[in-house]
Amino acid sequence: MQHHVVRFHGTYKYASKPDLDEAIARARAHLADEELEDDTWVRFFASSGAVLTVNVDVPDRADHRFVAANVFLILAHGAIDGAVEARRGNTTVDVFASGPDD
């Protein structure tokens, strides 16, 4: 069975709302540098206080997967807890855990 999307789902918790806002601003700056034909998926994040909830489907194309991975690495870097999992169908293809890059 071929899957046409990669589903990214999870939450990140930040130390404060300003820290969350800063992480989102860094992710948006990265996206502004990218040239995707259809980037509507990047608008589907929800926040409440210092928690960011992610539940998006990204086209299963190399350009979108690459940009999404970078976005979630940026968001994970500033978070103090949580993770976002990338799944293709029933298979986990990546996990972007909170905390600084190793």
Coordinates of N, CA and C in Angstrom, one line a residue:
M1 N 0.8 -1.2 0.0 CA 0.0 0.0 0.0 C 0.9 1.2 0.0
Q2 N 0.6 2.1 -0.9 CA 1.4 3.4 -1.0 C 0.7 4.5 -0.2
H3 N 1.5 5.2 0.6 CA 1.0 6.3 1.4 C 1.4 7.6 0.7
H4 N 0.5 8.5 0.6 CA 0.7 9.8 0.0 C 1.0 10.9 0.9
V5 N 1.0 10.6 2.2 CA 1.3 11.7 3.2 C 2.1 11.1 4.3
V6 N 2.8 12.0 5.0 CA 3.5 11.6 6.3 C 2.7 12.4 7.3
R7 N 2.2 11.7 8.4 CA 1.5 12.4 9.4 C 2.5 12.7 10.6
F8 N 2.5 14.0 11.0 CA 3.3 14.5 12.1 C 2.3 14.8 13.2
H9 N 2.5 14.2 14.4 CA 1.6 14.3 15.5 C 2.3 14.3 16.8
G10 N 2.0 15.2 17.7 CA 2.6 15.3 19.0 C 2.4 16.7 19.6
T11 N 3.1 16.9 20.8 CA 3.1 18.1 21.4 C 4.5 18.5 21.9
Y12 N 4.7 19.8 22.0 CA 5.9 20.3 22.7 C 5.5 21.3 23.8
K13 N 6.2 21.2 24.9 CA 6.0 22.1 26.0 C 7.2 23.0 26.1
Y14 N 7.0 24.3 26.2 CA 8.1 25.3 26.4 C 8.0 25.9 27.8
A15 N 9.1 26.4 28.2 CA 9.3 27.0 29.5 C 8.3 28.2 29.7
S16 N 7.9 28.9 28.6 CA 7.0 30.0 28.7 C 6.4 30.3 27.4
K17 N 5.3 31.1 27.4 CA 4.7 31.5 26.1 C 5.7 32.2 25.2
P18 N 6.5 33.1 25.8 CA 7.5 33.8 24.9 C 8.5 32.8 24.3
D19 N 8.8 31.8 25.0 CA 9.7 30.8 24.4 C 9.1 30.1 23.3
L20 N 7.8 29.7 23.4 CA 7.0 29.1 22.3 C 6.9 30.0 21.1
D21 N 6.6 31.3 21.4 CA 6.5 32.3 20.3 C 7.8 32.4 19.6
E22 N 9.0 32.4 20.3 CA 10.3 32.5 19.7 C 10.6 31.3 18.8
A23 N 10.2 30.1 19.3 CA 10.4 28.9 18.5 C 9.6 28.9 17.2
I24 N 8.3 29.3 17.3 CA 7.5 29.5 16.1 C 8.1 30.5 15.1
A25 N 8.6 31.6 15.7 CA 9.1 32.6 14.8 C 10.4 32.0 14.0
R26 N 11.2 31.3 14.7 CA 12.4 30.6 14.1 C 11.9 29.7 13.0
A27 N 10.9 28.9 13.3 CA 10.4 27.9 12.3 C 9.8 28.7 11.1
R28 N 9.1 29.7 11.3 CA 8.5 30.5 10.2 C 9.6 31.2 9.4
A29 N 10.6 31.6 10.0 CA 11.8 32.2 9.3 C 12.4 31.2 8.4
H30 N 12.5 30.0 8.9 CA 13.1 28.9 8.0 C 12.2 28.6 6.9
L31 N 10.9 28.6 7.1 CA 9.9 28.3 6.0 C 9.9 29.4 5.0
A32 N 10.1 30.7 5.4 CA 10.2 31.8 4.5 C 11.3 31.6 3.5
D33 N 12.3 30.9 3.9 CA 13.5 30.7 3.0 C 13.3 29.5 2.0
E34 N 12.2 28.7 2.2 CA 11.9 27.6 1.4 C 11.0 28.0 0.3
E35 N 11.0 27.2 -0.8 CA 10.1 27.5 -1.9 C 9.3 26.3 -2.2
L36 N 8.3 26.0 -1.5 CA 7.4 24.9 -1.7 C 6.2 25.3 -2.6
E37 N 5.8 24.4 -3.5 CA 4.7 24.7 -4.3 C 3.4 24.9 -3.5
D38 N 3.2 24.0 -2.6 CA 2.0 24.0 -1.7 C 2.5 23.8 -0.3
D39 N 2.4 24.9 0.5 CA 2.9 24.8 1.9 C 1.8 25.0 2.9
T40 N 0.5 24.7 2.5 CA -0.6 25.0 3.3 C -0.5 24.2 4.6
W41 N 0.2 23.0 4.6 CA 0.3 22.2 5.8 C 1.0 22.9 6.9
V42 N 1.8 23.9 6.7 CA 2.6 24.5 7.7 C 1.7 25.4 8.6
R43 N 0.5 25.6 8.2 CA -0.4 26.5 9.0 C -1.2 25.8 10.1
F44 N -1.0 24.5 10.2 CA -1.9 23.7 11.1 C -1.2 23.3 12.4
F45 N -0.9 24.3 13.2 CA -0.3 24.1 14.5 C -1.3 24.8 15.5
A46 N -1.5 24.3 16.6 CA -2.3 25.0 17.6 C -1.5 25.1 18.9
S47 N -1.7 26.3 19.6 CA -1.0 26.5 20.8 C -2.0 26.9 21.9
S48 N -1.6 26.5 23.1 CA -2.4 26.9 24.3 C -1.4 27.1 25.4
G49 N -1.3 28.4 25.8 CA -0.2 28.7 26.8 C 1.1 28.4 26.2
A50 N 1.9 27.6 26.9 CA 3.3 27.3 26.4 C 3.3 25.9 25.8
V51 N 2.2 25.4 25.3 CA 2.2 24.1 24.7 C 1.8 24.2 23.2
L52 N 2.5 23.6 22.4 CA 2.3 23.6 20.9 C 1.8 22.2 20.6
T53 N 0.7 22.1 19.9 CA 0.1 20.8 19.5 C 0.3 20.7 17.9
V54 N 0.8 19.6 17.5 CA 1.0 19.4 16.1 C 0.2 18.2 15.6
N55 N -0.6 18.3 14.6 CA -1.3 17.3 13.9 C -1.5 17.6 12.5
V56 N -0.5 17.3 11.7 CA -0.6 17.7 10.3 C -0.2 16.5 9.4
D57 N -0.7 16.6 8.2 CA -0.3 15.7 7.1 C 0.5 16.4 6.1
V58 N 1.7 15.9 5.8 CA 2.6 16.5 4.9 C 2.7 15.6 3.6
P59 N 2.6 16.2 2.4 CA 2.7 15.4 1.2 C 4.0 14.6 1.3
D60 N 3.9 13.3 0.9 CA 5.0 12.4 1.0 C 5.9 12.6 -0.2
R61 N 6.5 13.8 -0.3 CA 7.4 14.2 -1.3 C 8.7 14.7 -0.6
A62 N 9.8 14.4 -1.2 CA 11.1 14.7 -0.6 C 11.2 16.1 -0.2
D63 N 10.8 17.1 -1.0 CA 11.0 18.5 -0.6 C 10.1 18.8 0.6
H64 N 8.9 18.3 0.7 CA 8.1 18.6 1.9 C 8.6 17.9 3.1
R65 N 9.0 16.6 3.0 CA 9.6 15.9 4.1 C 10.8 16.6 4.7
F66 N 11.7 17.0 3.8 CA 12.9 17.7 4.2 C 12.6 19.0 5.0
V67 N 11.7 19.8 4.5 CA 11.3 21.1 5.1 C 10.7 20.7 6.5
A68 N 9.8 19.8 6.5 CA 9.1 19.4 7.7 C 10.0 19.0 8.8
A69 N 11.0 18.1 8.4 CA 12.0 17.7 9.4 C 12.8 18.8 10.0
N70 N 13.2 19.8 9.2 CA 13.9 20.9 9.7 C 13.0 21.8 10.6
V71 N 11.7 21.9 10.3 CA 10.8 22.7 11.1 C 10.7 22.0 12.5
F72 N 10.5 20.7 12.5 CA 10.3 20.0 13.8 C 11.6 20.0 14.6
L73 N 12.7 20.0 13.9 CA 14.0 20.1 14.7 C 14.1 21.4 15.3
I74 N 13.7 22.5 14.6 CA 13.8 23.8 15.2 C 12.8 23.9 16.4
L75 N 11.6 23.4 16.2 CA 10.6 23.5 17.3 C 11.0 22.6 18.5
A76 N 11.6 21.5 18.2 CA 12.1 20.6 19.3 C 13.2 21.2 20.1
H77 N 14.1 21.9 19.4 CA 15.3 22.5 20.1 C 14.9 23.4 21.2
G78 N 13.8 24.2 21.1 CA 13.5 25.1 22.2 C 12.5 24.6 23.2
A79 N 12.0 23.3 23.0 CA 11.1 22.8 23.9 C 11.7 22.1 25.1
I80 N 11.0 22.1 26.2 CA 11.5 21.4 27.4 C 10.9 20.0 27.6
D81 N 9.9 19.7 26.9 CA 9.3 18.4 27.0 C 8.5 18.1 25.7
G82 N 8.2 16.8 25.5 CA 7.4 16.4 24.4 C 8.1 15.9 23.2
A83 N 7.4 15.5 22.2 CA 7.9 15.0 20.9 C 6.9 15.0 19.9
V84 N 7.3 15.0 18.6 CA 6.5 14.9 17.5 C 6.9 13.7 16.7
E85 N 6.0 12.8 16.4 CA 6.3 11.6 15.7 C 5.8 11.7 14.2
A86 N 6.7 11.2 13.3 CA 6.3 11.2 11.9 C 6.0 9.8 11.5
R87 N 4.8 9.6 10.9 CA 4.3 8.2 10.6 C 3.9 8.2 9.1
R88 N 4.3 7.1 8.5 CA 3.8 6.8 7.1 C 2.9 5.6 7.3
G89 N 1.6 5.8 7.2 CA 0.7 4.7 7.5 C 0.8 4.3 9.0
N90 N 1.1 3.0 9.2 CA 1.3 2.5 10.6 C 2.8 2.4 11.0
T91 N 3.6 3.0 10.2 CA 5.1 2.9 10.4 C 5.6 4.2 10.9
T92 N 6.3 4.2 12.0 CA 7.0 5.4 12.5 C 8.3 5.6 11.7
V93 N 8.4 6.7 11.1 CA 9.6 7.0 10.2 C 10.6 7.9 10.9
D94 N 10.1 8.7 11.9 CA 11.1 9.6 12.7 C 10.4 10.1 13.9
V95 N 11.2 10.5 14.9 CA 10.6 11.1 16.1 C 11.5 12.3 16.4
F96 N 10.9 13.5 16.6 CA 11.6 14.7 16.9 C 11.3 15.1 18.4
A97 N 12.2 14.6 19.2 CA 12.1 14.8 20.7 C 12.6 16.2 21.1
S98 N 12.0 16.6 22.2 CA 12.4 18.0 22.7 C 13.8 18.0 23.2
G99 N 14.3 19.2 23.3 CA 15.7 19.4 23.8 C 16.7 19.8 22.8
P100 N 17.8 20.2 23.2 CA 18.9 20.7 22.3 C 19.4 19.5 21.4
D101 N 19.9 19.9 20.2 CA 20.5 18.9 19.3 C 21.8 18.3 20.0
D102 N 22.0 17.0 19.8 CA 23.2 16.4 20.4 C 24.3 16.5 19.4

